[in-house]
Structure formats: structure tokens, C-alpha cells
Short mmCIF file of C-alpha atoms in Angstrom, two decimals:
data_model
loop_
_atom_site.label_atom_id
_atom_site.label_comp_id
_atom_site.label_asym_id
_atom_site.label_seq_id
_atom_site.Cartn_x
_atom_site.Cartn_y
_atom_site.Cartn_z
CA MET A 1 0.32 0.07 0.10
CA THR A 2 1.64 3.36 -0.80
CA THR A 3 0.87 6.87 0.64
CA HIS A 4 -1.55 8.72 -1.18
CA ALA A 5 -0.69 11.70 -3.00
CA THR A 6 -2.79 14.37 -4.86
CA PRO A 7 -4.58 12.77 -7.73
CA THR A 8 -3.56 13.97 -11.54
CA THR A 9 -5.55 13.52 -14.73
CA GLN A 10 -3.74 12.00 -17.78
CA THR A 11 -5.16 11.50 -21.30
CA ILE A 12 -4.75 7.95 -22.50
CA THR A 13 -4.54 7.32 -26.09
CA THR A 14 -5.27 4.07 -27.85
CA PRO A 15 -4.23 3.07 -31.41
CA THR A 16 -7.13 2.57 -33.87
CA THR A 17 -5.71 -0.73 -35.26
CA PRO A 18 -3.68 -3.52 -33.33
CA THR A 19 -0.08 -4.03 -34.67
CA THR A 20 1.62 -7.48 -34.83
CA ARG A 21 3.92 -8.55 -32.20
CA THR A 22 7.39 -10.34 -33.04
CA SER A 23 6.42 -13.81 -33.81
CA HIS A 24 7.93 -16.54 -31.62
CA PRO A 25 6.75 -19.83 -30.31
CA THR A 26 4.57 -19.41 -27.12
CA HIS A 27 2.01 -21.22 -25.05
CA LEU A 28 0.63 -18.28 -23.48
CA PHE A 29 -2.64 -18.14 -25.20
CA GLU A 30 -3.37 -21.90 -25.50
CA PRO A 31 -6.24 -23.31 -23.57
CA THR A 32 -5.39 -25.33 -20.46
CA ASP A 33 -6.93 -27.00 -17.52
CA LEU A 34 -6.87 -26.01 -13.96
CA ALA A 35 -8.01 -28.81 -11.54
CA GLY A 36 -10.68 -29.76 -14.05
CA ILE A 37 -11.75 -26.15 -14.73
CA PRO A 38 -11.17 -25.25 -18.47
CA LEU A 39 -9.04 -21.98 -18.94
CA ALA A 40 -9.16 -20.23 -22.18
CA ASN A 41 -5.70 -19.05 -21.71
CA ARG A 42 -2.84 -19.16 -19.53
CA LEU A 43 -2.99 -15.82 -18.37
CA VAL A 44 -3.93 -14.90 -14.61
CA MET A 45 -5.33 -11.62 -13.31
CA ALA A 46 -3.58 -11.35 -10.29
CA PRO A 47 -5.42 -9.95 -7.18
CA MET A 48 -4.90 -6.38 -6.49
CA THR A 49 -6.52 -4.61 -3.72
CA ARG A 50 -8.10 -1.48 -5.11
CA ASN A 51 -10.14 -0.17 -2.08
CA ARG A 52 -13.59 0.06 -3.90
CA ALA A 53 -15.68 -1.87 -1.30
CA THR A 54 -18.12 -0.08 1.03
CA ALA A 55 -16.78 0.86 4.57
CA ASP A 56 -18.07 -2.50 5.73
CA GLY A 57 -16.25 -4.42 2.99
CA VAL A 58 -19.16 -5.32 0.87
CA PRO A 59 -18.33 -5.45 -2.89
CA THR A 60 -20.11 -2.95 -4.95
CA PRO A 61 -21.52 -3.04 -8.44
CA LEU A 62 -18.54 -1.10 -9.70
CA MET A 63 -16.38 -3.85 -8.72
CA ALA A 64 -18.65 -6.21 -10.73
CA THR A 65 -17.92 -3.75 -13.86
CA TYR A 66 -14.36 -3.80 -13.37
CA TYR A 67 -13.84 -7.86 -13.21
CA ALA A 68 -16.39 -8.24 -15.99
CA GLN A 69 -14.32 -6.06 -18.40
CA ARG A 70 -11.30 -8.35 -17.96
CA ALA A 71 -13.01 -11.59 -17.97
CA ALA A 72 -10.98 -12.79 -20.96
CA ALA A 73 -8.27 -13.66 -18.50
CA GLY A 74 -8.04 -17.37 -18.21
CA LEU A 75 -8.63 -16.93 -14.46
CA ILE A 76 -9.18 -13.95 -12.26
CA VAL A 77 -7.97 -14.15 -8.56
CA ALA A 78 -10.10 -11.42 -7.19
CA GLU A 79 -8.53 -9.18 -4.58
CA ALA A 80 -7.89 -9.94 -1.00
CA ALA A 81 -11.08 -10.66 1.30
CA THR A 82 -10.64 -10.74 4.96
CA PRO A 83 -12.23 -13.68 6.69
CA ASN A 84 -12.95 -11.64 10.08
CA ALA A 85 -13.17 -7.94 11.36
CA VAL A 86 -9.83 -7.97 13.07
CA GLY A 87 -7.90 -9.10 9.91
CA ARG A 88 -8.87 -5.97 7.90
CA THR A 89 -5.95 -4.13 6.46
CA TYR A 90 -6.71 -0.78 4.77
CA PRO A 91 -10.09 1.19 4.47
CA ASN A 92 -12.67 -0.06 1.87
CA ILE A 93 -11.16 -3.44 1.24
CA THR A 94 -13.38 -6.26 0.68
CA ALA A 95 -14.25 -8.88 3.23
CA LEU A 96 -16.14 -12.25 3.47
CA HIS A 97 -17.75 -13.14 6.74
CA THR A 98 -21.23 -11.73 6.71
CA ASP A 99 -24.43 -12.45 4.29
CA ALA A 100 -24.09 -8.97 2.84
CA HIS A 101 -20.30 -9.80 1.79
CA GLU A 102 -21.35 -12.89 0.45
CA ALA A 103 -24.24 -11.28 -1.61
CA GLY A 104 -21.78 -8.42 -2.82
CA TRP A 105 -19.44 -11.13 -4.19
CA ARG A 106 -22.29 -13.00 -5.92
CA GLN A 107 -22.89 -9.91 -8.10
CA VAL A 108 -19.32 -9.88 -8.87
CA THR A 109 -18.73 -13.50 -10.03
CA GLU A 110 -22.15 -13.60 -11.88
CA ALA A 111 -21.13 -10.55 -13.90
CA VAL A 112 -17.76 -12.38 -14.91
CA ARG A 113 -19.43 -15.50 -15.45
CA ALA A 114 -21.69 -13.97 -18.01
CA ARG A 115 -18.58 -12.89 -19.85
CA GLY A 116 -17.18 -16.24 -19.70
CA GLY A 117 -14.62 -15.69 -17.22
CA ARG A 118 -13.43 -17.98 -14.30
CA MET A 119 -12.77 -16.70 -10.75
CA PHE A 120 -10.90 -17.48 -7.56
CA LEU A 121 -10.95 -15.24 -4.49
CA GLN A 122 -7.87 -14.38 -2.36
CA LEU A 123 -8.22 -14.79 1.29
CA GLN A 124 -6.23 -12.59 3.35
CA HIS A 125 -5.66 -11.75 7.02
CA GLY A 126 -3.99 -8.51 7.53
CA GLY A 127 -2.21 -9.60 11.03
CA ARG A 128 0.01 -6.82 12.18
CA VAL A 129 -0.81 -4.94 9.03
CA GLY A 130 -3.99 -2.99 10.58
CA HIS A 131 -5.26 -0.30 12.56
CA PRO A 132 -7.97 0.38 15.19
CA ASP A 133 -9.16 3.34 13.04
CA THR A 134 -9.84 1.07 10.30
CA SER A 135 -11.02 -1.95 11.91
CA GLY A 136 -12.07 -1.08 15.47
CA LEU A 137 -9.99 -3.58 16.79
CA THR A 138 -6.00 -4.18 17.90
CA PRO A 139 -4.44 -6.09 15.28
CA LEU A 140 -3.35 -9.53 16.13
CA ALA A 141 -0.13 -11.10 14.76
CA PRO A 142 2.10 -13.99 15.90
CA SER A 143 4.12 -11.84 18.10
CA PRO A 144 3.89 -8.12 19.46
CA VAL A 145 6.17 -6.49 16.76
CA PRO A 146 4.80 -3.61 15.12
CA LEU A 147 4.86 -2.65 11.38
CA PRO A 148 7.77 -0.30 11.08
CA ASP A 149 6.59 2.34 8.80
CA GLY A 150 3.15 3.00 9.75
CA ILE A 151 -0.12 2.26 7.81
CA HIS A 152 -2.64 3.98 5.63
CA THR A 153 -5.92 4.70 7.40
CA ALA A 154 -8.81 6.85 6.67
CA ALA A 155 -7.44 9.62 8.69
CA GLY A 156 -4.23 9.43 6.89
CA HIS A 157 -0.82 7.56 7.51
CA LEU A 158 -0.62 6.72 10.81
CA PRO A 159 2.19 5.02 13.16
CA ALA A 160 1.21 1.36 13.27
CA PRO A 161 0.10 -0.02 16.75
CA VAL A 162 1.73 -2.84 18.78
CA PRO A 163 -0.27 -5.77 17.60
CA ARG A 164 -1.31 -8.39 20.21
CA GLU A 165 -0.05 -11.96 20.24
CA LEU A 166 -2.54 -14.37 19.14
CA THR A 167 -3.30 -16.99 21.97
CA PRO A 168 -3.59 -20.68 20.73
CA ASP A 169 -7.38 -20.45 21.07
CA GLU A 170 -7.36 -17.43 18.89
CA ILE A 171 -5.34 -19.34 16.26
CA ALA A 172 -8.02 -22.04 16.14
CA ALA A 173 -10.55 -19.56 15.72
CA THR A 174 -8.71 -17.75 12.96
CA VAL A 175 -8.23 -21.04 10.98
CA ALA A 176 -12.22 -21.89 11.51
CA ASP A 177 -12.69 -18.25 9.94
CA PHE A 178 -10.79 -18.99 7.05
CA ALA A 179 -12.76 -22.32 6.39
CA ALA A 180 -16.00 -20.54 7.00
CA ALA A 181 -14.85 -17.80 4.19
CA ALA A 182 -14.03 -20.33 1.83
CA ARG A 183 -17.49 -22.09 2.10
CA ARG A 184 -19.09 -18.55 1.49
CA ALA A 185 -16.84 -18.00 -1.37
CA VAL A 186 -18.02 -21.09 -3.15
CA ALA A 187 -21.51 -20.15 -2.21
CA ALA A 188 -20.93 -16.90 -3.74
CA GLY A 189 -20.11 -18.34 -7.15
CA PHE A 190 -16.20 -18.45 -7.06
CA GLU A 191 -14.35 -21.55 -8.52
CA GLY A 192 -12.09 -21.76 -5.40
CA VAL A 193 -9.97 -19.63 -3.03
CA GLU A 194 -6.21 -18.48 -2.75
CA VAL A 195 -4.83 -18.73 0.69
CA HIS A 196 -2.58 -15.66 1.04
CA SER A 197 0.72 -16.64 2.78
CA ALA A 198 2.55 -14.03 0.86
CA ASN A 199 3.33 -10.27 1.00
CA GLY A 200 3.90 -9.52 4.73
CA TYR A 201 0.34 -10.47 6.15
CA LEU A 202 -0.47 -12.75 8.79
CA LEU A 203 0.45 -16.32 7.35
CA HIS A 204 3.71 -14.72 6.15
CA GLN A 205 4.31 -13.21 9.47
CA PHE A 206 4.32 -16.64 11.11
CA LEU A 207 6.80 -17.86 8.38
CA ALA A 208 9.23 -14.98 9.05
CA GLY A 209 11.78 -15.03 11.88
CA ASN A 210 11.73 -11.26 12.55
CA THR A 211 7.75 -11.22 13.00
CA ASN A 212 7.39 -14.69 14.68
CA ARG A 213 9.15 -14.65 17.97
CA ARG A 214 7.06 -17.36 19.50
CA THR A 215 8.63 -19.96 21.75
CA ASP A 216 5.42 -22.42 21.45
CA ALA A 217 4.58 -25.08 18.59
CA TYR A 218 4.00 -22.00 16.05
CA GLY A 219 7.44 -20.37 16.79
CA GLY A 220 11.42 -21.20 16.38
CA PRO A 221 12.34 -23.88 14.01
CA VAL A 222 10.96 -23.81 10.30
CA ALA A 223 8.68 -26.93 11.23
CA HIS A 224 6.79 -24.81 13.70
CA ARG A 225 6.84 -21.75 11.77
CA ILE A 226 4.92 -23.15 8.78
CA ARG A 227 2.36 -24.76 11.17
CA PHE A 228 -0.17 -21.99 10.99
CA THR A 229 -0.12 -21.82 7.29
CA MET A 230 -0.51 -25.50 7.02
CA GLU A 231 -3.35 -25.73 9.51
CA VAL A 232 -5.29 -22.65 7.42
CA VAL A 233 -4.64 -24.63 4.15
CA ARG A 234 -5.91 -28.07 5.46
CA ALA A 235 -8.97 -26.47 7.12
CA VAL A 236 -9.90 -24.59 3.97
CA ALA A 237 -9.38 -27.93 1.85
CA GLU A 238 -11.45 -29.86 4.15
CA ALA A 239 -14.32 -27.24 4.12
CA ILE A 240 -14.27 -26.84 0.21
CA GLY A 241 -12.18 -29.68 -1.19
CA PRO A 242 -8.20 -29.32 -2.14
CA GLU A 243 -8.87 -28.92 -5.91
CA ARG A 244 -10.45 -25.76 -5.16
CA VAL A 245 -7.54 -24.36 -3.01
CA GLY A 246 -4.51 -22.36 -4.28
CA VAL A 247 -1.81 -20.92 -2.06
CA ARG A 248 0.31 -17.59 -2.79
CA LEU A 249 3.92 -17.47 -1.57
CA SER A 250 6.50 -14.77 -1.77
CA PRO A 251 9.82 -16.34 -1.20
CA GLY A 252 12.22 -13.73 0.05
CA LEU A 253 10.00 -10.82 -0.46
CA THR A 254 10.67 -8.04 2.07
CA VAL A 255 7.31 -6.14 1.69
CA ASN A 256 5.38 -4.76 4.91
CA GLY A 257 8.74 -5.01 6.97
CA ILE A 258 9.14 -8.84 6.60
CA GLU A 259 12.71 -10.37 6.84
CA GLU A 260 12.40 -14.35 6.72
CA GLY A 261 15.96 -14.87 7.67
CA ASP A 262 16.02 -18.44 6.23
CA THR A 263 14.24 -18.28 2.90
CA GLU A 264 15.95 -21.42 1.59
CA ALA A 265 14.84 -23.65 4.48
CA ILE A 266 11.30 -22.36 4.60
CA TYR A 267 9.93 -23.09 1.17
CA PRO A 268 11.16 -26.67 0.56
CA ALA A 269 9.55 -27.49 3.92
CA LEU A 270 6.44 -25.83 3.35
CA VAL A 271 5.97 -27.20 -0.15
CA ALA A 272 6.71 -30.75 0.90
CA GLU A 273 3.84 -30.37 3.58
CA LEU A 274 1.52 -28.71 1.18
CA ARG A 275 1.98 -31.73 -1.06
CA SER A 276 0.38 -33.71 1.73
CA VAL A 277 -2.83 -31.98 1.68
CA GLY A 278 -3.79 -33.57 -1.56
CA PRO A 279 -4.17 -32.10 -5.12
CA LEU A 280 -4.38 -28.38 -4.41
CA ALA A 281 -5.38 -26.20 -7.55
CA TYR A 282 -2.16 -24.36 -7.69
CA LEU A 283 0.76 -22.77 -5.97
CA HIS A 284 1.35 -18.83 -6.90
CA VAL A 285 4.71 -17.42 -6.56
CA VAL A 286 5.07 -13.73 -6.52
CA TYR A 287 7.76 -11.89 -8.45
CA ALA A 288 9.31 -15.20 -9.62
CA ASN A 289 12.47 -15.08 -11.18
CA PRO A 290 13.28 -18.04 -13.50
CA SER A 291 16.90 -17.95 -12.40
CA ASP A 292 16.28 -17.86 -8.64
CA PRO A 293 17.29 -21.11 -6.75
CA VAL A 294 14.14 -21.11 -4.66
CA PHE A 295 11.85 -20.62 -7.57
CA ARG A 296 13.50 -23.52 -9.16
CA ALA A 297 13.42 -25.81 -5.99
CA ILE A 298 9.47 -25.04 -5.66
CA ARG A 299 8.98 -25.87 -9.45
CA ALA A 300 11.05 -29.15 -8.96
CA ALA A 301 9.34 -30.04 -5.82
CA TRP A 302 5.64 -29.08 -6.79
CA PRO A 303 3.87 -31.79 -8.77
CA GLY A 304 0.74 -29.50 -9.70
CA THR A 305 0.01 -26.29 -11.30
CA LEU A 306 2.36 -23.40 -10.78
CA ILE A 307 1.33 -19.86 -11.29
CA ALA A 308 4.21 -17.32 -11.51
CA ASN A 309 3.98 -13.71 -11.31
CA PRO A 310 6.96 -11.96 -13.09
CA VAL A 311 9.17 -9.15 -12.14
CA LEU A 312 8.07 -6.11 -14.42
CA PRO A 313 10.02 -2.93 -14.78
CA ASP A 314 8.79 0.21 -13.18
CA GLY A 315 7.28 2.80 -15.39
CA PRO A 316 5.04 2.42 -18.68
CA LEU A 317 5.04 -1.08 -19.95
CA ALA A 318 5.03 -2.48 -23.47
CA ALA A 319 3.38 -5.47 -24.98
CA GLU A 320 6.62 -7.13 -26.11
CA PRO A 321 8.59 -6.90 -22.70
CA VAL A 322 5.72 -8.12 -20.74
CA HIS A 323 5.13 -11.18 -23.23
CA ALA A 324 8.88 -11.94 -23.14
CA ALA A 325 8.79 -11.85 -19.17
CA ALA A 326 5.98 -14.47 -19.32
CA ASP A 327 7.62 -16.43 -22.00
CA ARG A 328 10.72 -17.15 -19.85
CA LEU A 329 8.65 -18.15 -16.87
CA LEU A 330 6.63 -20.42 -19.08
CA ALA A 331 10.13 -21.75 -20.32
CA ALA A 332 11.24 -22.28 -16.75
CA GLY A 333 8.26 -24.29 -15.91
CA ALA A 334 5.55 -22.13 -15.00
CA ASP A 335 2.09 -23.35 -16.03
CA LEU A 336 0.03 -19.99 -15.68
CA ILE A 337 1.36 -16.48 -15.61
CA ALA A 338 -0.10 -13.88 -13.47
CA LEU A 339 -0.14 -10.14 -14.25
CA GLY A 340 -1.23 -7.39 -12.05
CA ARG A 341 -0.73 -3.64 -13.35
CA PRO A 342 -1.03 -4.89 -17.29
CA PHE A 343 -4.60 -6.04 -16.47
CA LEU A 344 -5.46 -3.02 -14.20
CA ALA A 345 -4.68 -0.67 -16.91
CA ASN A 346 -5.74 -2.78 -19.94
CA PRO A 347 -9.21 -4.56 -19.83
CA ASP A 348 -8.39 -6.32 -23.15
CA LEU A 349 -4.85 -7.16 -22.01
CA VAL A 350 -5.29 -10.69 -23.70
CA THR A 351 -5.80 -8.92 -27.15
CA ARG A 352 -3.31 -6.57 -26.86
CA LEU A 353 -0.71 -9.01 -26.01
CA ARG A 354 -1.74 -11.50 -28.57
CA THR A 355 -1.38 -8.72 -31.23
CA GLY A 356 1.53 -6.83 -29.74
CA ALA A 357 -0.74 -3.55 -29.68
CA PRO A 358 0.61 -0.84 -27.11
CA LEU A 359 -0.44 -0.87 -23.57
CA ASN A 360 -2.32 1.62 -21.86
CA PRO A 361 -0.20 3.19 -19.01
CA VAL A 362 -1.36 2.78 -15.53
CA ARG A 363 -2.44 6.09 -14.38
CA ASP A 364 -1.41 8.01 -11.17
CA ALA A 365 -0.97 5.66 -8.15
CA TYR A 366 -3.23 7.40 -6.21
CA LEU A 367 -6.17 6.58 -8.33
CA MET A 368 -5.49 2.96 -7.56
CA TYR A 369 -6.67 3.06 -4.13
CA VAL A 370 -9.62 5.71 -4.11
CA GLY A 371 -13.30 4.93 -4.77
CA GLY A 372 -14.90 5.69 -7.87
CA PRO A 373 -14.51 4.56 -11.67
CA GLU A 374 -11.60 6.96 -12.57
CA GLY A 375 -8.35 5.02 -12.86
CA TYR A 376 -10.38 1.91 -12.29
CA THR A 377 -13.17 1.02 -15.03
CA ASP A 378 -12.74 3.92 -17.53
CA TYR A 379 -9.40 2.48 -19.19
CA PRO A 380 -10.17 2.46 -22.92
CA THR A 381 -10.01 -0.81 -25.20
CA LEU A 382 -8.92 -1.46 -28.67
CA PRO A 383 -11.71 -0.50 -31.28
CA ALA A 384 -11.00 -3.87 -32.98
CA ALA A 385 -11.57 -5.59 -29.68
CA GLY A 386 -14.94 -4.05 -28.98
CA ALA A 387 -16.14 -2.45 -25.70
CA ALA A 388 -14.94 -4.16 -22.73
CA GLY A 389 -17.64 -2.83 -20.30
#
């Protein structure tokens, strides 16, 4: 999450005719299968928090429009939804622990399904990434270690509070909340859920040495630190079936003040345990680098579908570099490619990448995290592709 600045308005131009991309073999646009779910291509719209829900976390009709515009993706993983109130991170993020949340998400899945799209929902608990000004509650975390750089709230950027250490009973209750949210997700029309064990949120906080200072069965050696993630994944798999469950990982990522300390030990152990749950739908590796030893070890150890999110350059993106980054990961063994910013700014991204057409730039970052259609549902599509929504 970034500190918000004053919004600016940019004029985005779109070519009248798609160009042809440089021709070379690729599997990016081939149909494929995900745990029995047919996908039109290997492109995944990555989960991206965009703060367009109501203050209570209910998805809005505007969100249904946004996701339906991007239904040409082989798979959409919808933005993080919290499984309980204390897990909220930022203002106007989505949740899934009430009937109203479930009904709001149902209008989203129905809109996407009407366009032929497929959706999973990411489930995320913020842990120490939260604030009483947002949730009304003191954040809970593995240990009482605060977020170092503060957090954005409705009142602005504030110092992060010291979280309260989860008790064993609260850990068990949180696991149950994830399972209940997964059942609601399926009832709301999602194909499945992605358990978020990445990006410095609660499950990742249990994995990392600097945020997990516990001395009980959930802290200390790697086998203990992966326990909470495994309990959540097992409970969710038991609730909705392992074939409906994906897991997101971010080995070595330091976002939200995370310092794992022993990345090379954590992820082989975690992947080995994940294999024991059953045939999960997928693993999703964030900022995947095909030359990274940990990524290669995950690919070698994981027998199922691997989604990889490539590292893309900052600044304006172009179709050929994005396509090349995707192809490198496919060549390294990835099965599906997750993209974030390109899908945000290009509702017709599949067509643009297929034809080599220029990509819309992402507008001012402020527009990513405020309510309303600007910088959200008003990105233009290619005339040849037709209106996307």
C-alpha cells in the first residue's frame, strides 16, 4: 500500500488498429485446464487491492463492472477479502464473513461468468498490517512486533500499533474463520480460493523470523513456523475440497517489513507439507525469477500447477517486454502467468498481448486506491476488440 498523493488526470490514447507482435513460439494463449476447470488461456489476472468496497467491506456494482471488463483472462484471482473483522488492513477493502459480503461477491462472480470468465478469491488476514482506526480492533499477530513504517488509514498515514500476540485459542478461531470464508466463497460463485501466505500479511508473518518470536509450537524452527499456514490450508481444503484451493507464496519478499532470515529452508519444507494436503489447485509464486534457486526448487518439488508472477520494470509497460517476461517463466516451468498492473490498465490485455498492440499506462498511483471509476473502469479498449464494459 502506498501513501496517497494528490490525483492527477492523464489523457490515455489508444491506437485505432492493433499491431502484430514479434512472432515466436509461445504457449501463453493456449487453452489449458486447472484442476478440471477449463481456462481459455494461461493468463491470470493477479489479485490487486483497489479499495472500492463499502466501508463495511461489501463488494460494489462498480467492482462487478471492473472484473467483468477483464473476463478474457484465463483466470481472475479477485482481490484479498478478509475472513474476519480483525483481519482488515486498509479502508474500503473487501471481506467475506457476513451474508452481505457474500451477496456482494455473488454479483461480481455472476457478472464475470456472464462474460465467460473464471474466478478464484484470495483470502487474506492482515495480521499486524492493520489499525484500530480501520477495523475498530487491535491487530493480532504472531508476536507483538509492530509494522515499522506505519499504515494508511481513513485519517491518513499513522504509526502502526503494537499488535497483540495471538493465543492458541485465537489461532484456532482464525483457522476456522478461513474455512468459513472459503465455504462462503464457493456459495458466492467462485471456483475456489487462494490462501494468501505472502506479501507480509498474517500467514507470512508466521513464516518470517523477525515477526514470529514465539517459543511455542508455532515459533522457532521452520517446522513450527510453517504450522499455521498448514493448518489454514488443511482447514480450507477440508471445507471446500483441495482442488478448489490455491496458495500464494512470496519467497524472500521484504514488503511490509518482513525479513524471513532462512528463505532457502522455509519454502522446501512448506511445499513438502502442502503436497501432503492433496491435489491442490495451484501454487502462486509472487515476483518469480526463473533463475532464482528457490523458484527452481519450488518448481522441481511441486507436482501440480504453478502460477508465476513475473518481475516487470517500473514505469510504462509495453506488450513485447511483458510477453517476453511471461515466456521466460513458461520456459522455466510455470504453467500460468499472473499479471497485475497490465490487467489494471488494459481490460483487453489478452488481445493486446496477442497482437502486440501498445499497452495503456497505469495512471497516477493515487487512483489505484480511491473510490470511483477513474483509473479503475475507465481505461480504454482497442476499437478492434470491441467495448469491454
